[in-house]
Structures are given as C-alpha cells and as structure tokens.
C-alpha cells in the first residue's frame, strides 16, 4: 500500500517526515506540504489519508482519528509562535491573525482574554509583519516566519511560554489525524518516522540550517530542546485544558470529541 499525508512546511515538522524523504522511491508514504489552514481539505477531499494538522482541528471535529504517540508540542517557550504588538498587550484593540494558522489564532485570543483582559477586533491577513502592523495594533506569526522576525521596538509575547505560565501544561500545536478509517499500518509508519527523526536529529539539524538559513545553533536549540514530539500524559492534559478553555470562551465553534476518544 502507498499513502499520502499532508504536512506543514515548517522547521518543526522536519523530524516527523525525514524518514519518507530518505526512503525516496521506496517510501510507502508520500508527503504533501501546505500551511496548517489548508491541510484539512486534503483529508476531507480524500487527497490524503492523514494530515499533521493544528490541534484545534482535531478538537472541532468528532470524526477524526488521532495517531497516538506523536505530536508537535512545547513545554514553555516555543520560539516560532509569537505575538508582536505596537502597544502594551493590555492596550491591544485590533489584531491581525496569520491566515495560515488555526490553533495559534485561537490561543492568542485565549491568552489576551485570560491574562490581559482584552478582546481585540481580529482580521485574517498574509504573514507579513510590517503589512500586518500597518493595519492593526498587533499581529500573530507562526512557523519559520514567527522565528525569523525580530523588532526591538515591539512588545513580543511567546505564546508557548504564555500558555505554560497560564496553565502549567505543555501545549500541543499539531497532531497526525485521519478519518475513522485511518489505516493501522499508516499509523505505525508515522510513529516509526518519529523515532527515525529522533535518531537522525544531528543530520536533520545540519540540513535544516542550510535549507532555512537559520543559524545551526538556532536549529539545534529549536529541534532538540524546544520541540517535543511525544504525546504523553501531560500533553493529553494540556490538550484537554485547551479544549475546555476554547469551549468556555466560545472559540471552539463545534462540539469536540474528547481528545483521547479515538486513537490508532
């Protein structure tokens, strides 16, 4: 059997799909890359059997099956998901959201409401810092863009760090999910790919520095110390906490199946 999976094109996902790149034509899994907001359509249209999708997508739909044992998570600062603001956070009235994001856009609204008692008017925009801030008080950028921008004249908030301080839990950014008919052997391949990525992390870091232009020290810290790829008890608690808070704030939109309901 051969399968297609949809994956985010960011640095943080490289350890989870390197196996399939290295296997080349022998790989049973073909990887299609796109931004998080575009991946769900690959699953619903049948173009992919699984997607590495934002955790909020899993929470919003009760017909998703999660591949157990794999996630993209952080337990503190995440480096690549950040809020940039021209004003102190309590004074934010308008917010430009990265249109390629899903989970991060909901998380920033939770953080601003819970920690800073503000609920700005939001708009989706292309991920360009200067353009976003020309139209809004603040903006959210994710992935490599979230890591790349630096501006000393702005207030900057790492959303992974903000979540950890607010709840005490790790934050689950993404999961491998499929439909109810997710093949068991594909789930096994995706878990094997995670293990392979951990074993070959030195090579992945060296290649990532060349491919992204980030310093090797940045790639090393990010992939080795910041990113977490397991999905254990604490990650489950963090995901359930996120679901409860989204629901309490009316940001979940649809009823979510319990995060541990369906696994493969």
Short mmCIF file of N, CA and C in Angstrom, two decimals, residues 21-110:
data_model
loop_
_atom_site.label_atom_id
_atom_site.label_comp_id
_atom_site.label_asym_id
_atom_site.label_seq_id
_atom_site.Cartn_x
_atom_site.Cartn_y
_atom_site.Cartn_z
N UNK A 21 11.45 11.05 3.25
CA UNK A 21 12.39 11.69 2.31
C UNK A 21 13.58 10.78 2.06
N UNK A 22 14.13 10.19 3.12
CA UNK A 22 15.32 9.37 2.97
C UNK A 22 15.03 8.05 2.24
N UNK A 23 13.82 7.54 2.38
CA UNK A 23 13.46 6.31 1.68
C UNK A 23 13.27 6.54 0.18
N UNK A 24 12.97 7.77 -0.20
CA UNK A 24 12.81 8.09 -1.61
C UNK A 24 11.71 7.29 -2.27
N UNK A 25 12.03 6.70 -3.42
CA UNK A 25 11.02 5.95 -4.17
C UNK A 25 10.55 4.70 -3.43
N UNK A 26 11.30 4.27 -2.41
CA UNK A 26 10.90 3.09 -1.64
C UNK A 26 9.91 3.42 -0.53
N UNK A 27 9.65 4.69 -0.33
CA UNK A 27 8.78 5.08 0.78
C UNK A 27 7.32 4.72 0.49
N UNK A 28 6.63 4.13 1.47
CA UNK A 28 5.20 3.86 1.31
C UNK A 28 4.35 5.10 1.56
N UNK A 29 4.98 6.20 1.96
CA UNK A 29 4.25 7.42 2.31
C UNK A 29 4.78 8.59 1.49
N UNK A 30 3.89 9.24 0.79
CA UNK A 30 4.23 10.46 0.05
C UNK A 30 3.75 11.66 0.85
N UNK A 31 4.58 12.69 0.93
CA UNK A 31 4.27 13.85 1.77
C UNK A 31 3.94 15.06 0.89
N UNK A 32 2.78 15.66 1.15
CA UNK A 32 2.40 16.91 0.50
C UNK A 32 2.45 18.02 1.55
N UNK A 33 3.11 19.13 1.22
CA UNK A 33 3.30 20.21 2.18
C UNK A 33 2.34 21.37 1.91
N UNK A 34 1.76 21.90 2.98
CA UNK A 34 0.94 23.10 2.87
C UNK A 34 0.80 23.71 4.26
N UNK A 35 0.28 24.93 4.30
CA UNK A 35 0.11 25.63 5.58
C UNK A 35 -1.00 24.95 6.39
N UNK A 36 -1.02 25.13 7.72
CA UNK A 36 -2.00 24.41 8.54
C UNK A 36 -3.45 24.60 8.12
N UNK A 37 -3.83 25.81 7.75
CA UNK A 37 -5.22 26.08 7.42
C UNK A 37 -5.67 25.38 6.14
N UNK A 38 -4.72 24.97 5.29
CA UNK A 38 -5.07 24.31 4.03
C UNK A 38 -5.10 22.79 4.13
N UNK A 39 -4.54 22.23 5.20
CA UNK A 39 -4.42 20.77 5.29
C UNK A 39 -5.75 20.04 5.47
N UNK A 40 -6.71 20.55 6.25
CA UNK A 40 -7.95 19.79 6.43
C UNK A 40 -8.65 19.43 5.13
N UNK A 41 -8.56 20.29 4.13
CA UNK A 41 -9.23 19.99 2.86
C UNK A 41 -8.61 18.79 2.16
N UNK A 42 -7.31 18.52 2.41
CA UNK A 42 -6.69 17.34 1.83
C UNK A 42 -7.32 16.07 2.39
N UNK A 43 -7.68 16.13 3.67
CA UNK A 43 -8.29 14.96 4.32
C UNK A 43 -9.74 14.79 3.89
N UNK A 44 -10.50 15.87 3.91
CA UNK A 44 -11.92 15.75 3.58
C UNK A 44 -12.15 15.43 2.10
N UNK A 45 -11.23 15.83 1.25
CA UNK A 45 -11.37 15.54 -0.18
C UNK A 45 -10.82 14.17 -0.56
N UNK A 46 -10.17 13.49 0.39
CA UNK A 46 -9.60 12.19 0.09
C UNK A 46 -8.25 12.23 -0.58
N UNK A 47 -7.64 13.42 -0.65
CA UNK A 47 -6.31 13.53 -1.26
C UNK A 47 -5.20 13.04 -0.33
N UNK A 48 -5.53 12.90 0.95
CA UNK A 48 -4.55 12.41 1.93
C UNK A 48 -5.27 11.53 2.94
N UNK A 49 -4.54 10.52 3.42
CA UNK A 49 -5.11 9.63 4.44
C UNK A 49 -4.87 10.14 5.85
N UNK A 50 -3.90 11.04 6.01
CA UNK A 50 -3.62 11.64 7.31
C UNK A 50 -3.00 13.01 7.08
N UNK A 51 -3.18 13.89 8.06
CA UNK A 51 -2.60 15.22 7.99
C UNK A 51 -1.99 15.59 9.34
N UNK A 52 -0.87 16.30 9.29
CA UNK A 52 -0.26 16.83 10.52
C UNK A 52 -0.91 18.19 10.75
N UNK A 53 -2.02 18.17 11.46
CA UNK A 53 -2.90 19.32 11.48
C UNK A 53 -2.89 20.00 12.84
N UNK A 54 -3.25 21.27 12.84
CA UNK A 54 -3.38 22.03 14.08
C UNK A 54 -4.30 21.30 15.04
N UNK A 55 -3.95 21.32 16.32
CA UNK A 55 -4.71 20.56 17.30
C UNK A 55 -6.16 21.01 17.38
N UNK A 56 -6.45 22.26 17.08
CA UNK A 56 -7.83 22.73 17.16
C UNK A 56 -8.71 22.04 16.13
N UNK A 57 -8.14 21.64 15.01
CA UNK A 57 -8.92 20.91 14.01
C UNK A 57 -9.39 19.58 14.58
N UNK A 58 -8.51 18.90 15.28
CA UNK A 58 -8.89 17.64 15.91
C UNK A 58 -9.99 17.86 16.95
N UNK A 59 -9.89 18.94 17.71
CA UNK A 59 -10.86 19.19 18.75
C UNK A 59 -12.23 19.58 18.20
N UNK A 60 -12.24 20.20 17.04
CA UNK A 60 -13.50 20.70 16.49
C UNK A 60 -14.34 19.63 15.81
N UNK A 61 -13.70 18.55 15.41
CA UNK A 61 -14.43 17.54 14.64
C UNK A 61 -14.38 16.20 15.35
N UNK A 62 -15.53 15.64 15.60
CA UNK A 62 -15.62 14.37 16.31
C UNK A 62 -15.33 13.16 15.45
N UNK A 63 -15.14 13.37 14.14
CA UNK A 63 -14.91 12.23 13.24
C UNK A 63 -13.45 12.05 12.90
N UNK A 64 -12.55 12.61 13.71
CA UNK A 64 -11.12 12.48 13.47
C UNK A 64 -10.54 11.35 14.32
N UNK A 65 -9.57 10.64 13.76
CA UNK A 65 -8.81 9.64 14.50
C UNK A 65 -7.38 10.14 14.64
N UNK A 66 -6.88 10.13 15.85
CA UNK A 66 -5.53 10.63 16.11
C UNK A 66 -4.53 9.48 16.12
N UNK A 67 -3.37 9.72 15.55
CA UNK A 67 -2.26 8.76 15.65
C UNK A 67 -1.64 8.93 17.02
N UNK A 68 -1.76 7.93 17.86
CA UNK A 68 -1.29 8.03 19.23
C UNK A 68 0.24 8.02 19.27
N UNK A 69 0.79 8.74 20.25
CA UNK A 69 2.22 8.70 20.49
C UNK A 69 3.05 9.73 19.75
N UNK A 70 2.40 10.61 18.94
CA UNK A 70 3.13 11.59 18.16
C UNK A 70 2.41 12.93 18.24
N UNK A 71 3.17 13.99 18.43
CA UNK A 71 2.61 15.34 18.36
C UNK A 71 3.74 16.32 18.08
N UNK A 72 3.36 17.54 17.81
CA UNK A 72 4.30 18.66 17.88
C UNK A 72 3.85 19.50 19.08
N UNK A 73 4.66 19.49 20.12
CA UNK A 73 4.31 20.15 21.37
C UNK A 73 5.48 20.97 21.88
N UNK A 74 5.19 21.79 22.89
CA UNK A 74 6.25 22.51 23.59
C UNK A 74 5.86 22.60 25.06
N UNK A 75 6.85 22.74 25.92
CA UNK A 75 6.59 22.83 27.36
C UNK A 75 7.24 24.09 27.90
N UNK A 76 6.81 25.21 27.36
CA UNK A 76 7.41 26.50 27.67
C UNK A 76 7.56 27.30 26.39
N UNK A 77 8.55 28.18 26.30
CA UNK A 77 8.73 28.98 25.09
C UNK A 77 8.82 28.10 23.85
N UNK A 78 8.14 28.54 22.77
CA UNK A 78 8.11 27.75 21.54
C UNK A 78 8.94 28.39 20.42
N UNK A 79 9.26 29.65 20.56
CA UNK A 79 10.11 30.41 19.63
C UNK A 79 9.40 30.76 18.32
N UNK A 80 8.55 29.90 17.81
CA UNK A 80 8.03 30.05 16.46
C UNK A 80 6.57 30.49 16.39
N UNK A 81 5.94 30.76 17.52
CA UNK A 81 4.56 31.27 17.53
C UNK A 81 4.54 32.47 18.47
N UNK A 82 4.47 33.67 17.88
CA UNK A 82 4.65 34.86 18.71
C UNK A 82 3.67 35.96 18.34
N UNK A 83 3.34 36.73 19.35
CA UNK A 83 2.52 37.92 19.20
C UNK A 83 3.44 39.14 19.18
N UNK A 84 3.29 39.98 18.17
CA UNK A 84 4.07 41.21 18.04
C UNK A 84 3.10 42.39 18.16
N UNK A 85 3.41 43.34 19.04
CA UNK A 85 2.47 44.43 19.27
C UNK A 85 3.16 45.78 19.33
N UNK A 86 2.50 46.78 18.74
CA UNK A 86 2.98 48.15 18.84
C UNK A 86 2.60 48.79 20.17
N UNK A 87 1.65 48.15 20.88
CA UNK A 87 1.16 48.68 22.15
C UNK A 87 1.41 47.66 23.25
N UNK A 88 1.40 48.08 24.51
CA UNK A 88 1.36 47.10 25.60
C UNK A 88 0.17 46.17 25.39
N UNK A 89 0.31 44.93 25.81
CA UNK A 89 -0.70 43.92 25.49
C UNK A 89 -2.09 44.29 26.00
N UNK A 90 -2.18 44.97 27.14
CA UNK A 90 -3.48 45.35 27.69
C UNK A 90 -4.15 46.46 26.87
N UNK A 91 -3.42 47.05 25.94
CA UNK A 91 -3.98 48.15 25.14
C UNK A 91 -4.26 47.74 23.71
N UNK A 92 -4.12 46.46 23.40
CA UNK A 92 -4.38 45.99 22.03
C UNK A 92 -5.88 46.06 21.74
N UNK A 93 -6.23 46.73 20.67
CA UNK A 93 -7.63 46.84 20.26
C UNK A 93 -7.90 46.18 18.92
N UNK A 94 -6.87 46.01 18.11
CA UNK A 94 -7.04 45.35 16.81
C UNK A 94 -5.88 44.37 16.62
N UNK A 95 -6.20 43.22 16.03
CA UNK A 95 -5.22 42.12 15.94
C UNK A 95 -5.29 41.48 14.57
N UNK A 96 -4.15 41.41 13.89
CA UNK A 96 -4.05 40.73 12.60
C UNK A 96 -3.57 39.30 12.85
N UNK A 97 -4.33 38.34 12.37
CA UNK A 97 -4.02 36.94 12.58
C UNK A 97 -3.43 36.34 11.31
N UNK A 98 -2.45 35.49 11.48
CA UNK A 98 -1.80 34.80 10.36
C UNK A 98 -2.82 33.88 9.70
N UNK A 99 -3.16 34.14 8.44
CA UNK A 99 -4.20 33.37 7.78
C UNK A 99 -3.81 31.91 7.53
N UNK A 100 -2.54 31.60 7.69
CA UNK A 100 -2.10 30.22 7.54
C UNK A 100 -2.27 29.43 8.83
N UNK A 101 -2.65 30.11 9.92
CA UNK A 101 -2.73 29.47 11.23
C UNK A 101 -4.15 29.07 11.58
N UNK A 102 -4.27 28.16 12.55
CA UNK A 102 -5.56 27.80 13.11
C UNK A 102 -5.47 27.83 14.64
N UNK A 103 -4.70 26.92 15.19
CA UNK A 103 -4.57 26.81 16.64
C UNK A 103 -4.01 28.09 17.26
N UNK A 104 -2.99 28.65 16.67
CA UNK A 104 -2.34 29.83 17.26
C UNK A 104 -3.28 31.02 17.33
N UNK A 105 -4.15 31.14 16.34
CA UNK A 105 -5.09 32.26 16.34
C UNK A 105 -6.10 32.15 17.48
N UNK A 106 -6.50 30.93 17.80
CA UNK A 106 -7.40 30.73 18.94
C UNK A 106 -6.65 30.92 20.25
N UNK A 107 -5.43 30.41 20.31
CA UNK A 107 -4.65 30.52 21.54
C UNK A 107 -4.38 31.96 21.91
N UNK A 108 -4.03 32.79 20.95
CA UNK A 108 -3.71 34.18 21.29
C UNK A 108 -4.93 34.89 21.84
N UNK A 109 -6.12 34.56 21.34
CA UNK A 109 -7.33 35.18 21.87
C UNK A 109 -7.60 34.74 23.31
N UNK A 110 -7.33 33.46 23.60
CA UNK A 110 -7.45 32.98 24.98
C UNK A 110 -6.49 33.72 25.91
#
